[in-house]
Coordinates of C-alpha atoms in Angstrom, one line a residue:
M1 CA 113.3 80.4 113.6
T2 CA 110.2 82.6 114.1
R3 CA 110.8 85.2 115.6
T4 CA 113.7 85.7 113.5
F5 CA 111.6 85.8 110.4
T6 CA 109.2 88.5 112.3
R7 CA 111.7 90.7 112.7
L8 CA 112.6 91.0 109.3
L9 CA 109.7 91.0 107.6
L10 CA 108.9 93.7 110.1
F11 CA 112.2 95.4 109.1
A12 CA 112.1 95.4 105.1
M13 CA 108.1 96.7 106.1
L14 CA 109.9 99.7 107.4
S15 CA 112.5 100.1 105.7
G16 CA 110.3 99.7 102.1
C17 CA 107.9 102.3 104.5
A18 CA 110.7 105.0 104.6
A19 CA 111.2 104.5 100.9
M20 CA 108.4 105.1 99.4
Q21 CA 106.2 108.6 99.6
M22 CA 103.8 108.5 102.6
R23 CA 101.8 111.3 101.2
P24 CA 102.2 113.1 98.5
R25 CA 105.3 115.4 98.1
S26 CA 102.5 118.8 98.7
S27 CA 99.8 119.4 99.8
A28 CA 99.7 122.4 97.7
T29 CA 97.0 122.3 94.3
V30 CA 98.4 121.8 91.4
P31 CA 96.3 122.6 88.9
N32 CA 95.0 120.0 86.2
P33 CA 95.2 120.4 82.8
L34 CA 98.6 122.4 83.8
V35 CA 100.3 124.9 81.4
V36 CA 104.3 124.2 80.7
S37 CA 107.1 125.9 79.4
A38 CA 107.8 124.0 75.8
S39 CA 108.8 124.8 72.8
S40 CA 106.7 122.5 70.5
Q41 CA 104.2 120.0 71.1
E42 CA 106.8 117.2 70.8
V43 CA 108.4 118.6 73.6
A44 CA 105.8 119.0 75.9
W45 CA 105.1 114.8 74.4
E46 CA 108.1 113.4 75.3
R47 CA 107.7 115.4 78.6
A48 CA 105.2 113.3 79.5
I49 CA 105.8 110.8 78.0
D50 CA 109.1 110.2 80.4
V51 CA 107.0 111.2 83.4
L52 CA 104.6 108.1 82.9
H53 CA 107.9 106.1 82.1
G54 CA 108.9 107.0 85.2
F55 CA 106.4 106.2 87.6
H56 CA 106.2 102.7 85.5
F57 CA 103.5 102.5 82.6
E58 CA 103.8 101.6 80.2
I59 CA 101.9 103.7 77.0
E60 CA 99.5 101.3 74.6
R61 CA 98.3 103.4 72.5
E62 CA 99.8 107.4 71.3
N63 CA 97.0 109.2 69.1
R64 CA 99.1 112.8 67.9
Q65 CA 95.9 113.5 65.4
A66 CA 93.9 113.2 69.2
R67 CA 96.7 114.7 71.4
T68 CA 96.6 111.8 74.0
I69 CA 98.3 109.4 75.2
E70 CA 96.9 106.0 76.8
T71 CA 99.3 103.4 79.4
K72 CA 98.5 100.1 80.0
Y73 CA 96.7 99.3 83.2
R74 CA 99.1 98.7 86.2
T75 CA 98.2 96.4 89.9
G76 CA 99.0 98.7 92.5
S77 CA 101.9 98.2 94.2
G78 CA 101.4 97.2 97.4
L79 CA 103.7 97.9 100.7
L80 CA 106.7 95.3 99.4
E81 CA 107.0 97.2 96.3
P82 CA 108.3 100.4 97.4
W83 CA 110.5 101.2 94.4
H84 CA 107.1 101.7 91.6
K85 CA 105.4 105.1 92.6
E86 CA 101.9 104.6 90.9
S87 CA 100.6 104.0 94.6
V88 CA 100.8 107.1 96.0
G89 CA 101.3 107.3 99.6
L90 CA 100.2 105.0 102.7
A91 CA 96.6 104.6 102.3
N92 CA 96.3 103.6 98.4
R93 CA 99.6 101.2 98.8
L94 CA 98.1 99.6 102.0
E95 CA 94.7 99.4 99.7
S96 CA 96.9 98.1 97.3
T97 CA 98.1 95.2 98.9
L98 CA 94.9 94.1 100.3
Q99 CA 93.2 94.0 97.3
S100 CA 93.5 93.5 93.1
I101 CA 93.4 96.7 92.7
R102 CA 94.6 98.4 88.5
R103 CA 95.3 102.2 87.4
K104 CA 95.7 103.7 84.4
V105 CA 96.8 106.9 82.8
V106 CA 95.2 109.1 80.0
V107 CA 97.1 112.1 79.0
T108 CA 95.8 115.3 76.7
V109 CA 98.8 117.4 75.6
S110 CA 97.3 120.9 74.0
P111 CA 98.7 124.3 72.7
V112 CA 97.4 127.1 74.4
K113 CA 97.2 129.9 72.8
S114 CA 99.4 132.4 75.3
G115 CA 101.9 129.9 74.2
G116 CA 103.1 126.9 76.1
H117 CA 100.9 123.7 76.3
A118 CA 98.3 122.4 78.6
I119 CA 98.7 119.0 79.7
Q120 CA 95.9 117.5 81.2
V121 CA 95.7 113.6 83.4
V122 CA 93.3 111.4 84.5
A123 CA 94.3 108.7 86.3
L124 CA 91.7 105.6 86.8
K125 CA 91.0 103.3 89.5
E126 CA 89.3 99.7 89.5
L127 CA 88.4 97.2 91.9
E128 CA 89.3 93.4 91.1
D129 CA 85.1 92.1 90.7
I130 CA 85.8 87.8 91.2
D131 CA 82.5 86.0 91.0
A132 CA 83.0 83.5 93.4
L133 CA 86.1 81.9 94.6
T134 CA 88.4 80.0 93.4
A135 CA 89.2 76.7 93.6
N136 CA 93.4 76.1 92.5
S137 CA 93.8 73.5 95.3
P138 CA 96.9 71.4 95.4
G139 CA 95.2 68.3 95.6
G140 CA 92.6 68.5 92.8
A141 CA 94.9 67.3 90.4
T142 CA 95.6 64.2 91.9
F143 CA 93.5 60.5 92.3
Q144 CA 92.6 59.9 95.3
E145 CA 92.0 56.6 96.9
T146 CA 88.8 56.7 98.4
S147 CA 86.9 57.4 95.8
P148 CA 86.8 55.4 92.1
L149 CA 88.3 56.7 89.2
D150 CA 86.4 59.4 87.0
R151 CA 87.2 60.0 83.6
D152 CA 85.9 63.7 83.2
L153 CA 88.8 65.2 80.7
T154 CA 88.3 68.1 80.6
P155 CA 88.1 69.6 84.4
V156 CA 88.1 73.4 84.8
L157 CA 89.9 74.9 87.8
G158 CA 89.8 78.3 88.4
Q159 CA 87.1 80.9 87.6
S160 CA 83.8 79.9 85.5
R161 CA 84.3 82.8 83.4
P162 CA 87.4 85.8 82.9
S163 CA 87.2 88.5 86.2
G164 CA 85.4 91.9 86.1
W165 CA 86.5 95.0 86.4
I166 CA 85.5 97.8 88.9
P167 CA 85.4 101.5 88.0
Q168 CA 87.4 103.1 91.8
G169 CA 86.3 106.6 89.8
R170 CA 89.5 109.7 89.2
D171 CA 92.6 108.6 91.7
L172 CA 93.7 112.5 92.3
D173 CA 96.9 112.0 94.8
L174 CA 98.2 109.8 91.8
E175 CA 97.2 112.3 88.8
R176 CA 98.5 114.9 91.7
A177 CA 102.2 113.3 91.5
I178 CA 102.4 112.7 87.8
L179 CA 101.8 116.7 87.8
L180 CA 103.9 117.4 90.4
E181 CA 106.9 115.7 88.1
L182 CA 106.3 117.3 85.1
Q183 CA 105.7 120.1 86.8
S184 CA 109.3 120.0 88.5
Q185 CA 110.3 119.3 85.1

């Protein structure tokens, strides 16, 4: 039984690895900001939003006066989620499998004097910082026969305060993948 389960798990992981991008599509450098030919700022704006949606990012804020699009944080997808594209490359997938990673993208769309629009992509990456071990065992909610009844009506389970996040800098692989997708449209 366990041998069959192990084989199925191995098959699922290998088929997932084949379906996902093992490394960025091209080793060619892409300028950031990328100048795209668009008839208006609205066309460039919608193109950027479409690409962000293609990477499964939700838009948190759009500010057309500041010319910025900001996404919500998205938890990094691991090895067993090949259909999500925000973890670019095998190293980022493995890191997101073993750690709690989240990413956010900020896109700036500005007109260029020579025509077209410059689209700048900044992808920020953060690592979860848990200050202590979490005590969420299922046995803590049951009565134990060996100890007297405790009348504490406000038990604290889990962390005493919310998790913090440690900035990891920019995710250049994700930036390049988004810019390549913008360039190909």
